[in-house]
Amino acid sequence: MHEDAEGVQDSGPRGPGYRLREARDRRGLSVGEVARSLKLDAKVIAALEGDDYAALPAPIFVKGYLAQYCKLLGLPADECIAEYERGIGGVAPPPLVLRRAAGEEISPGSSPVMLVSWLVALLAVVMVVLWWVASPEPEPVAATPVVERPAQRPVVVDPTPPVPEVEARALPRATVPAGVPASAPDQTRVRFEFEADSWAEVVDATGRRLFFDLARTGRVIEVSGVAPISVFLGNAPPVRITVDGRVFDQSRYVRSGNVARFMLGDDVAQATRR
Amino acid sequence: MFNSLRGFFSTDLSIDLGTANTLIYMRGKGIILDEPSVVAIREEPGRGGKVIEAVGADAKRMLGRTPGNITAIRPLKDGVIADFTVTEKMLQYFIRKAHGNSFFRPSPRVLVCVPYGSTQVERRAIRESAQGAGARKVYLIEEPMAAAIGAGMPVDEARGSMVLDIGGGTSEVAVISLNGIVYAASVRIGGDRFDEAIIAYVRRNYGTLIGEATAERIKHEIGSAFPGEEVREIEVKGRNLSEGVPRAFTLNSNEILEALQEPLSGIVGAVKTALEQTPPELGSDVAERGIVLTGGGALLRDMDRLLMEETGLPVVIAEDPLTCVARGGGRALELFDEHGGVFSFAIE
């Protein structure tokens, strides 16, 4: 241990080590005794005397050890510490290092994941905008009649369910002619004859609900409204539909469960007739 | 918006709001204010309430020497706020004094050190009083962390470092590794308790009453934590309780050592508990390099010797131990700007 210290000193004294060792020798103390007194490892004492700063911890500790060693030996601590500081070329406090800055965060907040998320979100927005632009505008035909004839009401003849067919047919003839002829050109008259119970929804182009109820067996409904008229039937096959006096075949719209949804308009009716 | 404009004319501060002293570190300037945490308040019934008579060193001179309408108080007790309004006024005064610019009301970003063991309520009180004193943004840092940074300990290493900060109201012991506190404990024993112990000792053994200021003078001049070779003496004056008149008498350092036994054993106990609770790997690091002492208590003669004998570990006293906490806070504040918000030492 002692030899180590000497070995370093041969390269030229640069710190307070030689003074410490001389003073210790003068007092006749061994490295072990000093180490016990200062509660330090003998290696640390040897490193202090050998100015071997690589083997010593941060400057704050070394300065503390030097101060206590000097006090023990009766040396001026300030001078030793000043020599030490010169020896290591000035004491700067150890840099504060933030470990978090070095590594990547383990969270969805890290950049590649974020980038992908943003791209997906952007794509979704673009697709919504495209769909909005490309989707067909609502039929212009439907809009005009509403403004022109707001007062006209589609005539819904709705005889109470268990009424016999004869009576049901008689009623529309009594009431319909009053309103219908005036609106003849644009109004579409539709007649439903139910041969079995079926839910029915009939809405015309202006959005007016012409019929919305459960129609019992044998019921006959005549409605008129602005074409095209949207029809939904819960039990389509046993219903006979007549549009403006022409029979309409709804069989091709019937889906599973006998449900049918279709539009009745001028063109649809014509297509059906052909 | 207006705040940020005012912030342009203010410099960030780190405040060690201590029970005994308040220190302010300004970025780029170092410690610019070191004053006792004392406020003197004058009762003025005519003006409908209380007015601040003096703050800091001026107020400390009045401590225990005030007439009926003035009270000199210490708004912090045991490291935390005991009187919210007065603390706010004191901070306001210190921040303005630190800036020395009367044209713009300063609105700095402020880092305040809080004791490790402080509760949420106590922390909030400190934060709000700093905001009330004009701070634009308040950050809190735990005192042992600030003390370790200020002492120059390599806190970012994956090695255990133990720091013992003996302040006016509290003593905090902490083991730090990788920029974080592994173990910390706070005991409400500090310089104030030393003074109280001296007052109690003198009353008991000399039948004489002395004031806080006198007790502090005794502690500074002849106080020690470990029996030394030389015995020092001091002559003090106090009110003799049986005669009722002031009398002079002489105290020596051994008596003060005896008087300080109880608070000192509390601190030693806290350190021993900390060593017991420290994970073994970090404990061996501490044993190898030693414990670092900071705070005003480190200036008590032979405090390091006492801890060395009691723990069997090397103990070193940091340079300028009184300002370690404020300087450490200041360095953390500098780091805050360098890394733009990444702030692993402090809580926003």
Coordinates of C-alpha atoms in Angstrom, one line a residue, chain B:
Chain B
M1 CA -50.4 37.1 -21.2
F2 CA -49.6 40.0 -18.9
N3 CA -48.0 37.6 -16.5
S4 CA -45.7 36.3 -19.1
L5 CA -44.8 39.9 -20.0
R6 CA -43.9 40.5 -16.4
G7 CA -42.1 37.2 -16.4
F8 CA -39.8 38.7 -19.0
F9 CA -38.5 41.1 -16.5
S10 CA -38.1 38.6 -13.7
T11 CA -35.5 36.0 -13.1
D12 CA -36.2 32.5 -11.9
L13 CA -35.6 31.9 -8.2
S14 CA -34.9 29.0 -6.0
I15 CA -36.1 29.6 -2.4
D16 CA -35.0 27.6 0.6
L17 CA -37.9 28.6 2.9
G18 CA -36.4 27.5 6.1
T19 CA -37.7 27.7 9.7
A20 CA -34.6 29.7 10.7
N21 CA -33.4 31.4 7.5
T22 CA -34.8 32.0 4.1
L23 CA -32.3 31.9 1.2
I24 CA -32.9 32.9 -2.3
Y25 CA -30.7 31.8 -5.2
M26 CA -31.1 33.7 -8.4
R27 CA -30.1 32.1 -11.7
G28 CA -26.8 33.3 -12.8
K29 CA -26.2 35.4 -9.7
G30 CA -25.9 32.8 -6.9
I31 CA -27.2 33.4 -3.4
I32 CA -28.6 36.9 -3.3
L33 CA -30.6 36.8 -0.1
D34 CA -30.0 35.2 3.2
E35 CA -32.2 36.5 5.9
P36 CA -33.9 35.1 9.0
S37 CA -37.5 34.0 8.5
V38 CA -38.8 36.5 11.0
V39 CA -41.6 39.1 10.5
A40 CA -42.4 41.9 12.9
I41 CA -46.0 43.0 12.8
R42 CA -47.3 46.2 14.3
E43 CA -50.9 46.4 15.5
E44 CA -52.5 49.6 14.2
P45 CA -56.1 49.9 15.4
G46 CA -56.4 53.3 13.7
R47 CA -55.6 51.8 10.3
G48 CA -57.9 48.9 11.0
G49 CA -55.5 46.0 11.4
K50 CA -51.9 44.9 11.2
V51 CA -49.0 46.3 9.3
I52 CA -45.6 44.8 8.5
E53 CA -43.0 46.6 10.6
A54 CA -39.9 44.7 9.5
V55 CA -38.9 41.5 7.8
G56 CA -35.7 39.5 7.9
A57 CA -32.6 40.6 9.8
D58 CA -34.3 43.8 11.1
A59 CA -37.2 41.8 12.4
K60 CA -34.9 39.3 14.0
R61 CA -33.2 42.0 16.1
M62 CA -36.7 42.8 17.5
L63 CA -37.3 39.1 18.5
G64 CA -38.1 39.1 22.2
R65 CA -37.5 42.8 22.5
T66 CA -40.8 44.2 21.2
P67 CA -43.3 46.5 22.8
G68 CA -46.9 45.6 23.2
N69 CA -48.1 46.7 19.8
I70 CA -45.4 44.9 17.9
T71 CA -45.0 41.1 17.6
A72 CA -42.0 39.5 16.0
I73 CA -43.0 36.1 14.8
R74 CA -41.4 33.3 12.9
P75 CA -44.1 32.2 10.4
L76 CA -42.6 28.8 9.8
K77 CA -42.4 26.0 12.3
D78 CA -40.9 22.6 11.8
G79 CA -40.1 23.4 8.2
V80 CA -43.8 24.1 7.3
I81 CA -46.0 27.1 7.3
A82 CA -47.6 28.0 10.6
D83 CA -48.9 31.4 9.6
F84 CA -50.1 31.5 6.0
T85 CA -50.7 35.2 5.6
V86 CA -47.5 36.3 7.2
T87 CA -45.4 33.8 5.2
E88 CA -47.0 35.2 2.0
K89 CA -46.1 38.7 3.0
M90 CA -42.6 37.7 3.9
L91 CA -42.0 35.9 0.7
Q92 CA -43.4 38.9 -1.2
Y93 CA -40.9 41.1 0.5
F94 CA -38.0 38.8 -0.1
I95 CA -38.9 38.3 -3.8
R96 CA -39.1 42.0 -4.3
K97 CA -35.9 42.6 -2.5
A98 CA -34.2 39.9 -4.5
H99 CA -35.2 41.6 -7.7
G100 CA -34.5 45.1 -6.6
N101 CA -36.6 46.4 -9.5
S102 CA -39.5 48.5 -8.2
F103 CA -40.9 49.5 -11.6
F104 CA -42.3 46.1 -12.6
R105 CA -43.8 43.9 -9.9
P106 CA -41.6 40.8 -10.3
S107 CA -43.3 37.6 -11.4
P108 CA -40.7 34.9 -11.5
R109 CA -40.8 31.2 -11.7
V110 CA -40.0 29.9 -8.3
L111 CA -38.7 26.6 -7.0
V112 CA -39.4 26.1 -3.3
C113 CA -37.8 23.4 -1.2
V114 CA -40.2 21.5 1.0
P115 CA -39.4 19.0 3.8
Y116 CA -39.6 15.4 2.7
G117 CA -42.2 14.5 5.3
S118 CA -44.5 17.4 4.6
T119 CA -48.1 16.6 4.0
Q120 CA -50.2 17.6 0.9
V121 CA -51.8 20.3 3.0
E122 CA -48.5 21.7 4.0
R123 CA -47.2 21.6 0.4
R124 CA -50.2 23.3 -0.9
A125 CA -49.9 26.0 1.7
I126 CA -46.3 26.7 0.6
R127 CA -47.3 26.6 -3.1
E128 CA -50.2 29.0 -2.6
S129 CA -48.2 31.4 -0.4
A130 CA -45.6 31.6 -3.1
Q131 CA -48.2 32.2 -5.7
G132 CA -49.8 34.9 -3.5
A133 CA -46.3 36.5 -3.2
G134 CA -46.3 37.0 -7.0
A135 CA -44.7 33.8 -8.4
R136 CA -45.8 33.1 -11.9
K137 CA -45.3 29.4 -11.5
V138 CA -44.3 27.4 -8.5
Y139 CA -42.3 24.2 -8.4
L140 CA -41.6 22.2 -5.3
I141 CA -38.5 20.1 -4.7
E142 CA -37.8 17.9 -1.7
E143 CA -35.2 19.3 0.6
P144 CA -32.9 16.2 0.8
M145 CA -32.7 16.1 -3.0
A146 CA -31.9 19.8 -3.3
A147 CA -29.3 19.5 -0.5
A148 CA -27.6 16.6 -2.3
I149 CA -27.5 18.4 -5.6
G150 CA -26.2 21.6 -3.9
A151 CA -23.5 19.7 -2.0
G152 CA -22.2 18.4 -5.3
M153 CA -23.0 14.8 -4.7
P154 CA -23.2 12.6 -7.9
V155 CA -26.9 12.0 -7.6
D156 CA -27.4 10.6 -11.1
E157 CA -25.1 7.7 -10.5
A158 CA -26.4 4.2 -9.8
R159 CA -24.8 4.4 -6.4
G160 CA -26.2 5.2 -3.1
S161 CA -25.4 8.5 -1.5
M162 CA -26.6 9.5 1.9
V163 CA -27.2 13.1 2.8
L164 CA -28.2 14.5 6.2
D165 CA -29.6 18.0 6.2
I166 CA -29.9 19.5 9.6
G167 CA -32.0 22.6 9.3
G168 CA -33.6 25.0 11.7
G169 CA -36.8 23.1 12.2
T170 CA -36.3 19.6 10.7
S171 CA -33.5 17.2 10.0
E172 CA -33.8 15.1 6.9
V173 CA -31.8 12.0 6.1
A174 CA -32.1 10.5 2.6
V175 CA -30.5 7.9 0.5
I176 CA -30.3 9.0 -3.2
S177 CA -29.6 7.0 -6.3
L178 CA -30.3 7.6 -10.0
N179 CA -31.8 11.1 -9.4
G180 CA -34.3 9.8 -7.0
I181 CA -34.9 9.3 -3.3
V182 CA -34.7 5.7 -2.2
Y183 CA -35.3 6.2 1.4
A184 CA -35.9 9.4 3.3
A185 CA -37.0 10.3 6.8
S186 CA -37.6 13.7 8.4
V187 CA -37.4 14.3 12.1
R188 CA -38.7 17.5 13.6
I189 CA -35.4 18.2 15.3
G190 CA -33.2 21.0 14.2
G191 CA -31.3 24.1 15.3
D192 CA -34.4 25.4 17.1
R193 CA -34.5 22.3 19.3
F194 CA -30.9 22.8 20.2
D195 CA -31.7 26.3 21.4
E196 CA -34.7 25.1 23.3
A197 CA -32.5 22.4 24.9
I198 CA -30.0 25.0 26.0
I199 CA -32.7 27.3 27.4
A200 CA -34.1 24.4 29.4
Y201 CA -30.7 23.3 30.6
V202 CA -29.8 26.8 31.8
R203 CA -33.1 27.2 33.6
R204 CA -32.8 23.8 35.3
N205 CA -29.1 24.0 36.3
Y206 CA -28.6 27.7 36.9
G207 CA -32.2 28.8 37.7
T208 CA -31.8 31.5 35.1
L209 CA -34.0 32.3 32.2
I210 CA -32.3 33.2 28.9
G211 CA -33.8 34.2 25.6
E212 CA -33.7 32.4 22.2
A213 CA -31.2 34.8 20.8
T214 CA -28.8 34.2 23.7
A215 CA -29.3 30.5 23.4
E216 CA -28.4 30.7 19.7
R217 CA -25.3 32.7 20.5
I218 CA -24.2 30.1 23.1
K219 CA -24.7 27.3 20.5
H220 CA -22.7 29.1 17.9
E221 CA -19.8 30.0 20.1
I222 CA -19.3 27.0 22.4
G223 CA -21.8 24.4 21.2
S224 CA -20.4 21.0 20.3
A225 CA -21.7 17.6 19.5
F226 CA -18.7 15.5 20.7
P227 CA -16.4 15.9 23.7
G228 CA -13.3 17.8 22.4
E229 CA -9.9 18.3 23.9
E230 CA -10.3 22.0 24.7
V231 CA -13.1 23.3 26.9
R232 CA -14.4 26.7 25.8
E233 CA -16.3 29.1 28.0
I234 CA -18.8 31.9 27.4
E235 CA -20.2 34.5 29.7
V236 CA -23.9 35.2 29.3
K237 CA -26.6 37.2 31.1
G238 CA -30.0 36.0 32.1
R239 CA -32.8 36.6 34.5
N240 CA -32.2 34.8 37.7
L241 CA -35.5 33.2 38.6
S242 CA -35.1 33.3 42.4
E243 CA -33.7 36.9 42.6
G244 CA -35.7 38.2 39.6
V245 CA -32.8 40.3 38.4
P246 CA -30.4 39.8 35.5
R247 CA -27.3 38.0 36.4
A248 CA -24.1 37.1 34.5
F249 CA -22.8 33.6 34.6
T250 CA -20.3 31.4 32.7
L251 CA -21.1 28.3 30.7
N252 CA -18.6 25.8 29.3
S253 CA -18.8 23.6 26.3
N254 CA -19.1 20.4 28.2
E255 CA -22.3 21.7 29.8
I256 CA -23.7 22.6 26.4
L257 CA -22.8 19.2 25.1
E258 CA -24.8 17.7 27.9
A259 CA -27.7 20.0 27.2
L260 CA -27.7 19.0 23.5
Q261 CA -27.7 15.2 24.2
E262 CA -31.4 14.7 23.7
P263 CA -31.9 16.4 20.3
L264 CA -28.6 15.0 19.1
S265 CA -29.6 11.4 20.0
G266 CA -32.8 12.0 18.0
I267 CA -30.8 12.9 14.9
V268 CA -28.4 10.0 15.4
G269 CA -31.4 7.7 15.8
A270 CA -32.8 8.9 12.5
V271 CA -29.5 8.2 10.7
K272 CA -29.3 4.8 12.2
T273 CA -32.9 4.0 11.2
A274 CA -32.1 5.2 7.7
L275 CA -29.1 2.9 7.5
E276 CA -31.2 0.1 8.8
Q277 CA -33.9 0.7 6.2
T278 CA -31.5 1.2 3.2
P279 CA -31.3 -1.7 0.8
P280 CA -28.0 -3.5 1.4
E281 CA -26.4 -2.7 -2.0
L282 CA -26.9 1.0 -1.5
G283 CA -25.9 0.7 2.2
S284 CA -22.5 -0.7 1.1
D285 CA -22.1 2.3 -1.2
V286 CA -22.8 4.6 1.7
A287 CA -20.4 2.8 3.9
E288 CA -17.7 3.1 1.3
R289 CA -18.0 6.8 0.6
G290 CA -19.7 8.2 3.7
I291 CA -22.5 10.4 4.8
V292 CA -22.7 14.1 3.6
L293 CA -23.8 16.7 6.2
T294 CA -25.5 19.8 5.0
G295 CA -27.6 22.5 6.7
G296 CA -26.9 24.8 9.6
G297 CA -26.6 21.9 12.0
A298 CA -23.5 20.7 10.2
L299 CA -21.7 23.8 11.5
L300 CA -22.2 22.6 15.1
R301 CA -18.7 21.7 16.2
D302 CA -17.8 18.0 15.9
M303 CA -21.1 17.0 14.5
D304 CA -19.3 14.9 11.9
R305 CA -17.2 13.3 14.7
L306 CA -20.3 12.3 16.6
L307 CA -21.9 10.7 13.6
M308 CA -18.7 9.0 12.7
E309 CA -18.3 7.5 16.1
E310 CA -22.0 6.5 16.3
T311 CA -22.3 4.9 12.9
G312 CA -18.8 3.9 12.2
L313 CA -19.0 5.4 8.7
P314 CA -17.0 8.3 7.2
V315 CA -18.9 11.6 7.5
V316 CA -18.0 14.6 5.4
I317 CA -19.3 18.2 5.8
A318 CA -20.4 19.8 2.5
E319 CA -18.8 23.1 1.5
D320 CA -20.9 26.0 2.7
P321 CA -23.5 23.8 4.2
L322 CA -26.0 26.6 5.0
T323 CA -26.6 27.3 1.3
C324 CA -26.6 23.8 -0.1
V325 CA -30.4 23.5 -0.4
A326 CA -30.9 26.8 -2.1
R327 CA -27.9 26.2 -4.5
G328 CA -29.2 22.7 -5.3
G329 CA -32.6 24.1 -6.1
G330 CA -31.0 26.7 -8.3
R331 CA -29.1 24.0 -10.2
A332 CA -32.3 22.0 -10.7
L333 CA -34.0 25.2 -12.0
E334 CA -31.2 25.6 -14.5
L335 CA -31.7 22.1 -15.6
F336 CA -35.4 22.9 -16.1
D337 CA -34.6 25.3 -18.9
E338 CA -32.0 23.2 -20.5
H339 CA -34.4 20.3 -20.9
G340 CA -37.6 22.3 -21.4
G341 CA -40.0 20.9 -19.0
V342 CA -38.5 17.5 -18.3
F343 CA -38.2 17.8 -14.6
S344 CA -37.4 14.6 -12.7
F345 CA -36.4 16.2 -9.4
A346 CA -39.3 18.5 -8.8
I347 CA -43.0 18.4 -8.8
E348 CA -44.9 21.0 -10.7

